[in-house]
Amino acid sequence: MSRKQDSSLPRVTVIGAGSWGTTFGKILADGGAHVTMWARRPELANEINEGKRNSGYLPGINLPREMYATHHLSDALEGAEQVYLSVPSQSLRENLKAVRALVGETDAPIISLMKGVERRTGLRMSQVIEQELQCDPARIAVASGPNLALEIAREQPTAAVISSTSRETADAVARRARNKYFRTFVNTDVIGTEFGGVLKNLIAVAIGIVDGVGYGENTKASIITRGLVEMTDFAVAQGADPETLQGLAGLGDLIATCQSPLSRNNTAGRLLGQGYSFQDVVKQMQQTAEGLASVAPVLQLAREVGVEMPIVEQVKRVLDGTMDPREIAPHLTTDDDKPKGERTQNGQAGSGGALWRSLQRTLDQFRNSGRRTSRD
């Protein structure tokens, strides 16, 4: 099916036809758009066009008839009203060099679907996009939340956050990226939304490690709870709103990623916990686990602003091969033996009420089904 046959539908493009890119293409098509996917491999583009399948990434999923694919970037971007980027974070800059000339003369919003930081520079994906495309940051948006691709492709109800420094851009993207099973909220806290998606990957790797070792629910609950503190402290130090980390882009994504076997980062951690080396894990993973590449740059950023991240530090030691995975648990939730207050929200001590409020807020967002859009 060609674009010409669907000229009455809004045209959007998704760059990257992996599991998440294809799933988001399905979200957009099911929401009423004509979607063109850019696939690096011609045979994958052909499978999407002819079979309406992406069997390598989304086995068993039928794709909408409004989805079309090409391996020619210029064809994919022709006439696009919105452009969604879903490529590995470490190759984003290289991909954008080819995109720049094709979108430079338009005002189409550019939306990041990626959850990583650039290893060399420590930049968030929206910052890389702004640099490489040399465009107004108000034109850039990011999507985040508890978004396990296969579950959404199966049309299981899910919520997400669209964030942009421009509320107008966030609203426009959110209106396009929603359908009967996928709801979108909006905010203007791009820093918090992006770092929530990055940092939860690191905690998910830790959860996978202790799961692979064979530790139980107490250990994992402790890591998730303390991990949320690390995430919040780090993001706030970078300029984020702490409430963002208590919403779908933080706590919501953290819960989903840590507890699901569909999570790439959880799977990578579990292999590490079972004794595989970092190199062996990379070889076994068929898809990119963004958390593995983000550990070092996140820790560097944390040191620059004086934030302690003991969980992430221990994950790095396991990745480096300097710590036995079985020794990780005693060190995960504190960095020394001195008793400390339980900081539950942005560095404040408390009795756990803040965490409960975070959980309650996330549940309320699902119940309200998008009626409250002033925050995520």
Coordinates of N, CA, C and O in Angstrom, one line a residue, residues 47-144:
E47 N 8.9 -7.4 4.4 CA 8.0 -8.2 5.2 C 6.9 -7.3 5.8 O 5.7 -7.8 5.9
I48 N 7.2 -6.1 6.2 CA 6.2 -5.2 6.7 C 5.2 -4.9 5.6 O 3.9 -4.8 5.9
N49 N 5.6 -4.6 4.4 CA 4.7 -4.2 3.3 C 3.9 -5.4 2.9 O 2.7 -5.3 2.7
E50 N 4.5 -6.5 2.6 CA 3.8 -7.6 2.0 C 3.0 -8.5 3.0 O 1.9 -9.0 2.8
G51 N 3.7 -8.8 4.2 CA 3.1 -9.7 5.1 C 2.4 -9.0 6.3 O 1.7 -9.6 7.1
K52 N 2.6 -7.7 6.4 CA 2.1 -6.9 7.6 C 2.6 -7.6 8.9 O 1.8 -7.8 9.8
R53 N 3.9 -8.0 8.9 CA 4.5 -8.6 10.0 C 5.9 -8.1 10.2 O 6.5 -7.6 9.3
N54 N 6.4 -8.2 11.5 CA 7.8 -8.0 11.8 C 8.2 -9.1 12.7 O 8.3 -9.0 13.9
S55 N 8.3 -10.3 12.1 CA 8.4 -11.5 12.9 C 9.7 -11.6 13.7 O 9.7 -12.3 14.7
G56 N 10.7 -10.9 13.3 CA 11.9 -11.0 14.1 C 11.9 -10.2 15.4 O 12.5 -10.6 16.3
Y57 N 11.1 -9.2 15.4 CA 11.0 -8.4 16.6 C 9.6 -8.5 17.3 O 9.6 -8.4 18.6
L58 N 8.6 -8.7 16.6 CA 7.2 -8.8 17.2 C 6.5 -10.0 16.7 O 5.6 -10.0 15.9
P59 N 7.0 -11.2 17.1 CA 6.4 -12.5 16.6 C 4.9 -12.6 16.9 O 4.5 -12.3 18.0
G60 N 4.1 -13.0 15.9 CA 2.7 -13.2 16.2 C 1.8 -12.0 16.1 O 0.6 -12.0 16.3
I61 N 2.4 -10.8 15.8 CA 1.6 -9.5 15.8 C 1.3 -9.2 14.3 O 2.2 -9.1 13.4
N62 N 0.0 -8.9 14.0 CA -0.4 -8.4 12.7 C -0.4 -6.9 12.7 O -0.9 -6.3 13.6
L63 N 0.3 -6.3 11.8 CA 0.4 -4.9 11.7 C -0.7 -4.3 10.9 O -1.3 -4.9 10.0
P64 N -1.1 -3.0 11.2 CA -2.2 -2.4 10.5 C -1.9 -2.2 9.0 O -0.8 -2.0 8.6
R65 N -3.0 -2.2 8.2 CA -2.8 -2.0 6.7 C -2.3 -0.5 6.4 O -1.8 -0.3 5.3
E66 N -2.4 0.4 7.4 CA -1.9 1.8 7.2 C -0.4 1.9 7.4 O 0.1 3.0 7.4
M67 N 0.2 0.8 7.7 CA 1.7 0.9 7.9 C 2.4 0.4 6.6 O 2.1 -0.6 6.1
Y68 N 3.3 1.2 6.2 CA 4.1 1.0 5.0 C 5.6 1.1 5.4 O 5.9 1.8 6.4
A69 N 6.5 0.4 4.7 CA 7.9 0.5 5.1 C 8.8 0.7 3.9 O 8.4 0.2 2.8
T70 N 9.9 1.3 4.1 CA 10.9 1.5 3.0 C 12.3 1.5 3.6 O 12.5 1.8 4.8
H71 N 13.3 1.1 2.9 CA 14.7 1.2 3.4 C 15.4 2.4 2.8 O 16.5 2.7 3.0
H72 N 14.6 3.3 2.0 CA 15.1 4.5 1.5 C 14.7 5.7 2.4 O 13.5 6.0 2.5
L73 N 15.6 6.3 3.1 CA 15.3 7.4 4.0 C 14.5 8.5 3.4 O 13.6 9.0 4.0
S74 N 14.9 8.9 2.2 CA 14.2 10.1 1.6 C 12.7 9.7 1.4 O 11.8 10.6 1.5
D75 N 12.4 8.5 0.9 CA 11.0 8.1 0.7 C 10.3 8.1 2.1 O 9.1 8.5 2.1
A76 N 10.9 7.6 3.1 CA 10.3 7.5 4.4 C 9.9 8.9 4.9 O 8.8 9.1 5.5
L77 N 10.7 9.9 4.7 CA 10.5 11.2 5.3 C 9.6 12.1 4.4 O 9.2 13.2 4.8
E78 N 9.4 11.7 3.2 CA 8.6 12.6 2.3 C 7.2 12.9 2.8 O 6.4 12.0 3.1
G79 N 7.0 14.2 3.0 CA 5.6 14.7 3.4 C 5.3 14.4 4.9 O 4.1 14.5 5.3
A80 N 6.3 14.0 5.7 CA 6.0 13.6 7.1 C 5.6 14.8 7.9 O 6.3 15.8 7.9
E81 N 4.5 14.7 8.6 CA 4.0 15.8 9.5 C 4.6 15.6 10.9 O 4.6 16.6 11.7
Q82 N 5.0 14.5 11.3 CA 5.7 14.2 12.5 C 6.7 13.1 12.3 O 6.4 12.2 11.5
V83 N 7.9 13.2 12.9 CA 9.0 12.2 12.7 C 9.3 11.6 14.1 O 9.7 12.4 15.0
Y84 N 9.2 10.3 14.2 CA 9.6 9.6 15.4 C 10.9 8.8 15.2 O 11.1 8.2 14.2
L85 N 11.8 9.0 16.2 CA 13.1 8.3 16.1 C 13.2 7.2 17.1 O 13.0 7.4 18.3
S86 N 13.5 6.0 16.6 CA 13.6 4.8 17.4 C 14.8 4.0 16.9 O 14.6 2.9 16.3
V87 N 16.0 4.5 17.2 CA 17.3 3.7 16.8 C 18.1 3.6 18.1 O 17.8 4.3 19.1
P88 N 19.0 2.7 18.2 CA 19.9 2.6 19.4 C 20.5 4.0 19.7 O 21.0 4.7 18.8
S89 N 20.5 4.3 21.0 CA 21.0 5.7 21.4 C 22.4 6.0 20.9 O 22.7 7.1 20.6
Q90 N 23.3 4.9 20.9 CA 24.7 5.2 20.6 C 24.9 5.4 19.1 O 25.9 5.8 18.7
S91 N 23.9 5.1 18.3 CA 24.0 5.4 16.8 C 23.1 6.5 16.4 O 23.0 6.8 15.2
L92 N 22.4 7.2 17.3 CA 21.5 8.3 16.9 C 22.2 9.4 16.2 O 21.7 9.8 15.1
R93 N 23.3 9.8 16.7 CA 24.0 11.0 16.0 C 24.3 10.7 14.6 O 24.1 11.5 13.7
E94 N 24.8 9.4 14.3 CA 25.1 9.0 13.0 C 23.9 9.0 12.1 O 23.9 9.5 10.9
N95 N 22.8 8.5 12.6 CA 21.6 8.5 11.8 C 21.0 9.8 11.5 O 20.5 10.1 10.4
L96 N 21.2 10.8 12.5 CA 20.7 12.1 12.3 C 21.4 12.9 11.2 O 20.8 13.8 10.6
K97 N 22.6 12.5 10.9 CA 23.4 13.2 9.9 C 22.7 13.0 8.5 O 22.7 14.0 7.7
A98 N 22.1 11.9 8.3 CA 21.4 11.6 7.1 C 20.0 12.2 7.1 O 19.5 12.6 6.0
V99 N 19.4 12.4 8.3 CA 18.1 12.9 8.4 C 18.1 14.5 8.2 O 17.1 15.0 7.7
R100 N 19.1 15.1 8.6 CA 19.1 16.6 8.7 C 18.7 17.3 7.4 O 17.8 18.1 7.4
A101 N 19.3 16.9 6.3 CA 19.0 17.5 5.0 C 17.5 17.3 4.6 O 16.9 18.1 3.9
L102 N 16.9 16.2 5.1 CA 15.6 15.9 4.7 C 14.5 16.5 5.5 O 13.3 16.5 5.1
V103 N 14.8 17.0 6.7 CA 13.8 17.6 7.6 C 14.1 19.1 7.9 O 13.3 19.7 8.6
G104 N 15.2 19.6 7.4 CA 15.7 20.9 7.8 C 14.7 22.0 7.3 O 14.7 23.1 7.9
E105 N 14.1 21.8 6.2 CA 13.2 22.8 5.6 C 11.7 22.7 6.1 O 10.9 23.4 5.7
T106 N 11.5 21.8 7.0 CA 10.1 21.6 7.5 C 10.0 22.0 9.0 O 11.1 22.3 9.6
D107 N 8.8 22.1 9.5 CA 8.7 22.4 11.0 C 8.0 21.2 11.7 O 7.4 21.3 12.7
A108 N 8.2 20.0 11.1 CA 7.6 18.8 11.7 C 8.2 18.5 13.0 O 9.4 18.6 13.2
P109 N 7.4 18.2 14.0 CA 7.9 17.8 15.3 C 8.8 16.6 15.2 O 8.5 15.7 14.4
I110 N 9.9 16.5 16.0 CA 10.8 15.4 16.0 C 10.7 14.8 17.4 O 10.9 15.4 18.4
I111 N 10.3 13.5 17.4 CA 10.0 12.9 18.7 C 11.0 11.7 19.0 O 11.1 10.8 18.1
S112 N 11.6 11.8 20.1 CA 12.5 10.7 20.5 C 11.7 9.6 21.2 O 11.0 9.8 22.2
L113 N 11.9 8.4 20.8 CA 11.4 7.2 21.5 C 12.5 6.4 22.2 O 12.2 5.3 22.7
M114 N 13.6 7.0 22.4 CA 14.8 6.3 22.9 C 15.0 6.6 24.4 O 14.7 7.7 24.8
K115 N 15.6 5.7 25.1 CA 15.8 5.9 26.5 C 17.3 5.5 26.8 O 17.7 4.5 27.2
G116 N 18.2 6.5 26.5 CA 19.6 6.3 26.8 C 20.3 7.7 26.8 O 19.7 8.7 26.5
V117 N 21.5 7.7 27.2 CA 22.4 8.9 27.0 C 23.6 8.5 26.2 O 24.0 7.3 26.2
E118 N 24.1 9.5 25.5 CA 25.2 9.2 24.6 C 26.5 8.9 25.4 O 26.8 9.8 26.3
R119 N 27.1 7.8 25.2 CA 28.2 7.4 26.0 C 29.4 8.4 26.0 O 30.0 8.8 27.0
R120 N 29.7 8.9 24.8 CA 30.8 9.8 24.6 C 30.6 11.2 25.3 O 31.5 11.7 25.9
T121 N 29.4 11.7 25.2 CA 29.1 13.1 25.6 C 28.3 13.2 26.9 O 28.3 14.2 27.6
G122 N 27.6 12.1 27.2 CA 26.6 12.2 28.4 C 25.4 13.0 28.1 O 24.6 13.2 29.0
L123 N 25.1 13.3 26.8 CA 24.0 14.1 26.4 C 22.7 13.2 26.3 O 22.8 12.0 25.9
R124 N 21.6 13.8 26.7 CA 20.3 13.1 26.5 C 20.0 13.1 25.0 O 20.5 13.9 24.2
M125 N 19.0 12.3 24.6 CA 18.7 12.1 23.2 C 18.1 13.4 22.6 O 18.4 13.7 21.5
S126 N 17.3 14.1 23.4 CA 16.8 15.4 22.8 C 17.9 16.4 22.6 O 17.8 17.2 21.7
Q127 N 19.0 16.4 23.4 CA 20.1 17.3 23.2 C 20.9 16.9 22.0 O 21.4 17.7 21.2
V128 N 21.0 15.6 21.7 CA 21.7 15.1 20.5 C 20.9 15.5 19.3 O 21.5 16.0 18.3
I129 N 19.6 15.4 19.4 CA 18.7 15.8 18.2 C 18.9 17.3 18.0 O 19.0 17.7 16.8
E130 N 18.8 18.1 19.0 CA 19.0 19.5 18.9 C 20.3 19.9 18.2 O 20.4 20.7 17.3
Q131 N 21.4 19.3 18.7 CA 22.7 19.5 18.1 C 22.8 19.2 16.6 O 23.2 19.9 15.8
E132 N 22.4 18.0 16.3 CA 22.6 17.4 15.0 C 21.6 18.0 13.9 O 22.0 18.2 12.8
L133 N 20.4 18.2 14.3 CA 19.4 18.8 13.4 C 19.4 20.3 13.4 O 18.8 20.9 12.5
Q134 N 20.1 20.9 14.4 CA 20.2 22.4 14.5 C 18.8 23.0 14.4 O 18.6 23.9 13.7
C135 N 17.9 22.4 15.3 CA 16.5 22.9 15.2 C 16.1 23.5 16.6 O 16.8 23.3 17.6
D136 N 15.0 24.2 16.6 CA 14.5 24.8 17.8 C 14.1 23.7 18.8 O 13.4 22.8 18.4
P137 N 14.5 23.7 20.0 CA 14.2 22.7 21.0 C 12.7 22.6 21.2 O 12.2 21.5 21.6
A138 N 11.9 23.6 20.9 CA 10.5 23.6 21.0 C 9.8 22.7 20.0 O 8.7 22.3 20.2
R139 N 10.6 22.3 19.0 CA 10.1 21.4 18.0 C 10.3 19.9 18.4 O 9.8 19.0 17.7
I140 N 11.1 19.7 19.5 CA 11.5 18.3 19.9 C 10.6 17.9 21.0 O 10.3 18.6 21.9
A141 N 10.2 16.6 21.0 CA 9.4 16.0 22.1 C 10.1 14.6 22.4 O 10.8 14.1 21.6
V142 N 9.8 14.1 23.5 CA 10.2 12.7 23.9 C 9.0 12.0 24.4 O 8.1 12.5 25.0
A143 N 9.0 10.7 24.2 CA 8.0 9.8 24.7 C 8.6 8.8 25.7 O 9.7 8.3 25.5
S144 N 7.9 8.6 26.8 CA 8.4 7.7 27.8 C 7.3 7.1 28.6 O 6.1 7.5 28.5

